[in-house]
């Protein structure tokens, strides 16, 4: 079994665990907090998506790039992404516990700083990749961005027609995570085409 698939199995187990805890919270077995079921279900779903991504990836995750290049990317990408997940789990509570406006601004923008570090790691990875890897990355992000833009625009039309009611806050907060998830799935399809 490849290292990639072992990581995928760990992600699957974590995802199933989070989804089970979310179900227990939803059924009142575990006390609920504001939005706890939703956050647990989203994290569990992301972990299951990571399993799909790693399980069906042809070869190792760093195919098409050197091992040193991949290691540098993971070193730069993983800490801010892990911090982002932790911050988002407690972000609303942190905001609610602070009264000073300047501190609320800092807490409100903390996820943005972490996302900027993730984007920096991805941009450095693409910049230093060979032409084929660059093509795979840019084609994946272009298709994912088009899909997210299309979904976002469609939801806007449906909301303008008074057919759905989405809060702008929720819609804006989900653009980047949806872009990342779709990028991963689109890249999986594109890489399999070239494999």
Short mmCIF file of C-alpha atoms in Angstrom, two decimals:
data_model
loop_
_atom_site.label_atom_id
_atom_site.label_comp_id
_atom_site.label_asym_id
_atom_site.label_seq_id
_atom_site.Cartn_x
_atom_site.Cartn_y
_atom_site.Cartn_z
CA UNK A 1 0.00 0.00 0.00
CA UNK A 2 1.38 3.39 -0.97
CA UNK A 3 1.99 6.15 1.57
CA UNK A 4 -0.70 8.15 -0.21
CA UNK A 5 -3.30 5.43 0.44
CA UNK A 6 -2.23 5.07 4.09
CA UNK A 7 -2.84 8.80 4.57
CA UNK A 8 -6.19 8.32 2.85
CA UNK A 9 -7.21 5.56 5.27
CA UNK A 10 -6.36 7.78 8.24
CA UNK A 11 -8.44 10.57 6.68
CA UNK A 12 -11.34 8.15 6.16
CA UNK A 13 -11.25 6.99 9.79
CA UNK A 14 -11.09 10.59 11.05
CA UNK A 15 -13.93 11.58 8.70
CA UNK A 16 -16.16 8.70 9.81
CA UNK A 17 -15.38 9.52 13.44
CA UNK A 18 -16.32 13.19 12.97
CA UNK A 19 -19.53 12.24 11.14
CA UNK A 20 -20.48 9.81 13.95
CA UNK A 21 -19.87 12.52 16.57
CA UNK A 22 -21.95 14.95 14.48
CA UNK A 23 -24.79 12.39 14.40
CA UNK A 24 -24.54 11.90 18.17
CA UNK A 25 -24.71 15.65 18.71
CA UNK A 26 -27.67 15.93 16.32
CA UNK A 27 -29.55 13.23 18.24
CA UNK A 28 -28.83 14.80 21.64
CA UNK A 29 -26.45 12.12 22.92
CA UNK A 30 -23.65 14.73 23.14
CA UNK A 31 -24.52 18.31 24.17
CA UNK A 32 -24.83 20.74 21.27
CA UNK A 33 -23.15 24.09 20.92
CA UNK A 34 -23.90 26.77 18.34
CA UNK A 35 -23.21 25.27 14.93
CA UNK A 36 -21.35 22.24 16.32
CA UNK A 37 -23.23 19.67 14.20
CA UNK A 38 -22.59 21.66 11.03
CA UNK A 39 -18.87 22.13 11.74
CA UNK A 40 -18.35 18.48 12.64
CA UNK A 41 -20.26 17.32 9.56
CA UNK A 42 -18.28 19.64 7.28
CA UNK A 43 -14.93 18.53 8.71
CA UNK A 44 -16.00 14.88 8.46
CA UNK A 45 -17.06 15.43 4.86
CA UNK A 46 -13.75 17.10 4.03
CA UNK A 47 -11.84 14.19 5.57
CA UNK A 48 -13.89 11.70 3.51
CA UNK A 49 -13.18 13.79 0.39
CA UNK A 50 -9.49 13.66 1.28
CA UNK A 51 -9.75 9.86 1.44
CA UNK A 52 -11.34 9.77 -2.02
CA UNK A 53 -8.64 12.08 -3.33
CA UNK A 54 -5.73 10.09 -1.90
CA UNK A 55 -7.18 6.61 -2.50
CA UNK A 56 -7.81 7.12 -6.20
CA UNK A 57 -4.69 9.18 -6.90
CA UNK A 58 -2.51 7.38 -9.45
CA UNK A 59 0.84 6.78 -7.71
CA UNK A 60 2.26 9.02 -5.01
CA UNK A 61 1.03 12.56 -4.31
CA UNK A 62 4.33 14.10 -5.42
CA UNK A 63 4.37 12.45 -8.86
CA UNK A 64 5.55 14.93 -11.45
CA UNK A 65 7.74 16.82 -9.00
CA UNK A 66 10.84 16.12 -6.95
CA UNK A 67 10.54 14.77 -3.44
CA UNK A 68 12.32 17.85 -2.05
CA UNK A 69 9.89 20.14 -3.88
CA UNK A 70 6.91 18.21 -2.50
CA UNK A 71 8.35 18.22 1.03
CA UNK A 72 8.85 21.98 0.94
CA UNK A 73 5.26 22.42 -0.23
CA UNK A 74 3.87 20.25 2.57
CA UNK A 75 6.02 22.10 5.14
CA UNK A 76 4.69 25.45 3.94
CA UNK A 77 1.11 24.32 3.35
CA UNK A 78 0.24 22.03 6.28
CA UNK A 79 0.80 24.33 9.31
CA UNK A 80 -1.33 27.27 8.10
CA UNK A 81 -4.03 24.90 6.81
CA UNK A 82 -4.15 23.03 10.13
CA UNK A 83 -4.23 26.36 11.99
CA UNK A 84 -7.07 27.51 9.70
CA UNK A 85 -9.14 24.44 10.59
CA UNK A 86 -8.51 24.95 14.32
CA UNK A 87 -9.29 28.68 14.11
CA UNK A 88 -12.51 28.07 12.18
CA UNK A 89 -13.68 25.58 14.82
CA UNK A 90 -13.52 28.27 17.53
CA UNK A 91 -13.69 31.47 15.48
CA UNK A 92 -17.29 32.47 16.30
CA UNK A 93 -16.74 31.85 20.03
CA UNK A 94 -13.57 33.93 19.96
CA UNK A 95 -15.40 36.79 18.26
CA UNK A 96 -18.26 36.60 20.76
CA UNK A 97 -15.89 36.70 23.74
CA UNK A 98 -14.19 39.97 22.73
CA UNK A 99 -15.63 43.48 22.94
CA UNK A 100 -12.79 45.71 21.74
CA UNK A 101 -13.30 46.60 18.07
CA UNK A 102 -9.61 46.42 17.13
CA UNK A 103 -9.34 42.95 18.67
CA UNK A 104 -12.50 41.81 16.87
CA UNK A 105 -10.97 43.02 13.58
CA UNK A 106 -7.79 41.03 14.27
CA UNK A 107 -9.76 37.87 15.13
CA UNK A 108 -12.09 38.33 12.16
CA UNK A 109 -9.15 38.60 9.75
CA UNK A 110 -7.01 35.83 11.27
CA UNK A 111 -8.43 33.17 8.88
CA UNK A 112 -7.59 35.45 5.95
CA UNK A 113 -3.94 35.61 7.02
CA UNK A 114 -3.81 31.82 7.24
CA UNK A 115 -5.45 31.44 3.81
CA UNK A 116 -2.90 33.91 2.39
CA UNK A 117 -0.10 31.66 3.70
CA UNK A 118 -1.76 28.64 2.07
CA UNK A 119 -2.06 30.52 -1.23
CA UNK A 120 1.60 31.55 -0.97
CA UNK A 121 2.64 27.90 -0.53
CA UNK A 122 0.54 26.83 -3.51
CA UNK A 123 1.87 29.66 -5.68
CA UNK A 124 5.48 28.76 -4.83
CA UNK A 125 4.75 25.12 -5.59
CA UNK A 126 3.34 25.96 -9.03
CA UNK A 127 6.08 28.49 -9.78
CA UNK A 128 8.85 25.98 -9.09
CA UNK A 129 7.19 23.01 -10.83
CA UNK A 130 8.09 21.73 -14.29
CA UNK A 131 5.93 22.65 -17.31
CA UNK A 132 3.73 19.55 -17.17
CA UNK A 133 3.01 19.91 -13.46
CA UNK A 134 2.30 23.61 -13.95
CA UNK A 135 -0.15 22.75 -16.70
CA UNK A 136 -1.96 20.24 -14.47
CA UNK A 137 -2.17 22.71 -11.60
CA UNK A 138 -3.33 25.67 -13.69
CA UNK A 139 -5.87 23.63 -15.66
CA UNK A 140 -7.29 22.25 -12.39
CA UNK A 141 -7.60 25.65 -10.72
CA UNK A 142 -9.09 27.24 -13.86
CA UNK A 143 -11.82 24.60 -14.14
CA UNK A 144 -12.51 24.69 -10.38
CA UNK A 145 -12.71 28.50 -10.39
CA UNK A 146 -15.12 28.38 -13.33
CA UNK A 147 -17.31 25.84 -11.54
CA UNK A 148 -17.35 27.83 -8.29
CA UNK A 149 -18.10 31.05 -10.18
CA UNK A 150 -20.94 29.33 -12.04
CA UNK A 151 -22.43 27.91 -8.82
CA UNK A 152 -22.10 31.25 -7.02
CA UNK A 153 -23.71 33.11 -9.92
CA UNK A 154 -26.52 30.52 -10.20
CA UNK A 155 -27.27 30.86 -6.50
CA UNK A 156 -27.33 34.65 -6.94
CA UNK A 157 -29.88 34.34 -9.76
CA UNK A 158 -32.02 31.97 -7.69
CA UNK A 159 -31.83 34.36 -4.74
CA UNK A 160 -32.75 37.35 -6.94
CA UNK A 161 -35.77 35.42 -8.19
CA UNK A 162 -36.75 34.82 -4.51
CA UNK A 163 -36.53 31.04 -5.00
CA UNK A 164 -33.93 30.51 -2.27
CA UNK A 165 -32.75 32.52 0.72
CA UNK A 166 -29.05 32.32 1.46
CA UNK A 167 -27.27 34.60 3.86
CA UNK A 168 -24.49 36.51 2.12
CA UNK A 169 -22.21 35.75 5.07
CA UNK A 170 -22.47 31.98 4.57
CA UNK A 171 -22.09 32.24 0.81
CA UNK A 172 -18.96 34.39 1.04
CA UNK A 173 -17.32 32.20 3.70
CA UNK A 174 -17.75 29.08 1.56
CA UNK A 175 -16.26 30.36 -1.71
CA UNK A 176 -12.63 29.54 -0.90
CA UNK A 177 -13.22 26.14 0.78
CA UNK A 178 -15.45 25.12 -2.14
CA UNK A 179 -12.77 26.25 -4.59
CA UNK A 180 -10.18 24.12 -2.76
CA UNK A 181 -12.41 21.04 -2.68
CA UNK A 182 -13.35 21.31 -6.34
CA UNK A 183 -9.72 21.96 -7.29
CA UNK A 184 -8.73 18.69 -5.62
CA UNK A 185 -11.46 16.69 -7.32
CA UNK A 186 -10.85 18.28 -10.74
CA UNK A 187 -7.11 17.67 -10.41
CA UNK A 188 -7.78 14.02 -9.61
CA UNK A 189 -9.72 13.65 -12.88
CA UNK A 190 -7.11 15.56 -14.92
CA UNK A 191 -4.14 13.65 -13.48
CA UNK A 192 -5.85 10.32 -14.18
CA UNK A 193 -6.31 11.44 -17.79
CA UNK A 194 -2.55 11.91 -18.17
CA UNK A 195 -1.54 8.83 -16.14
#
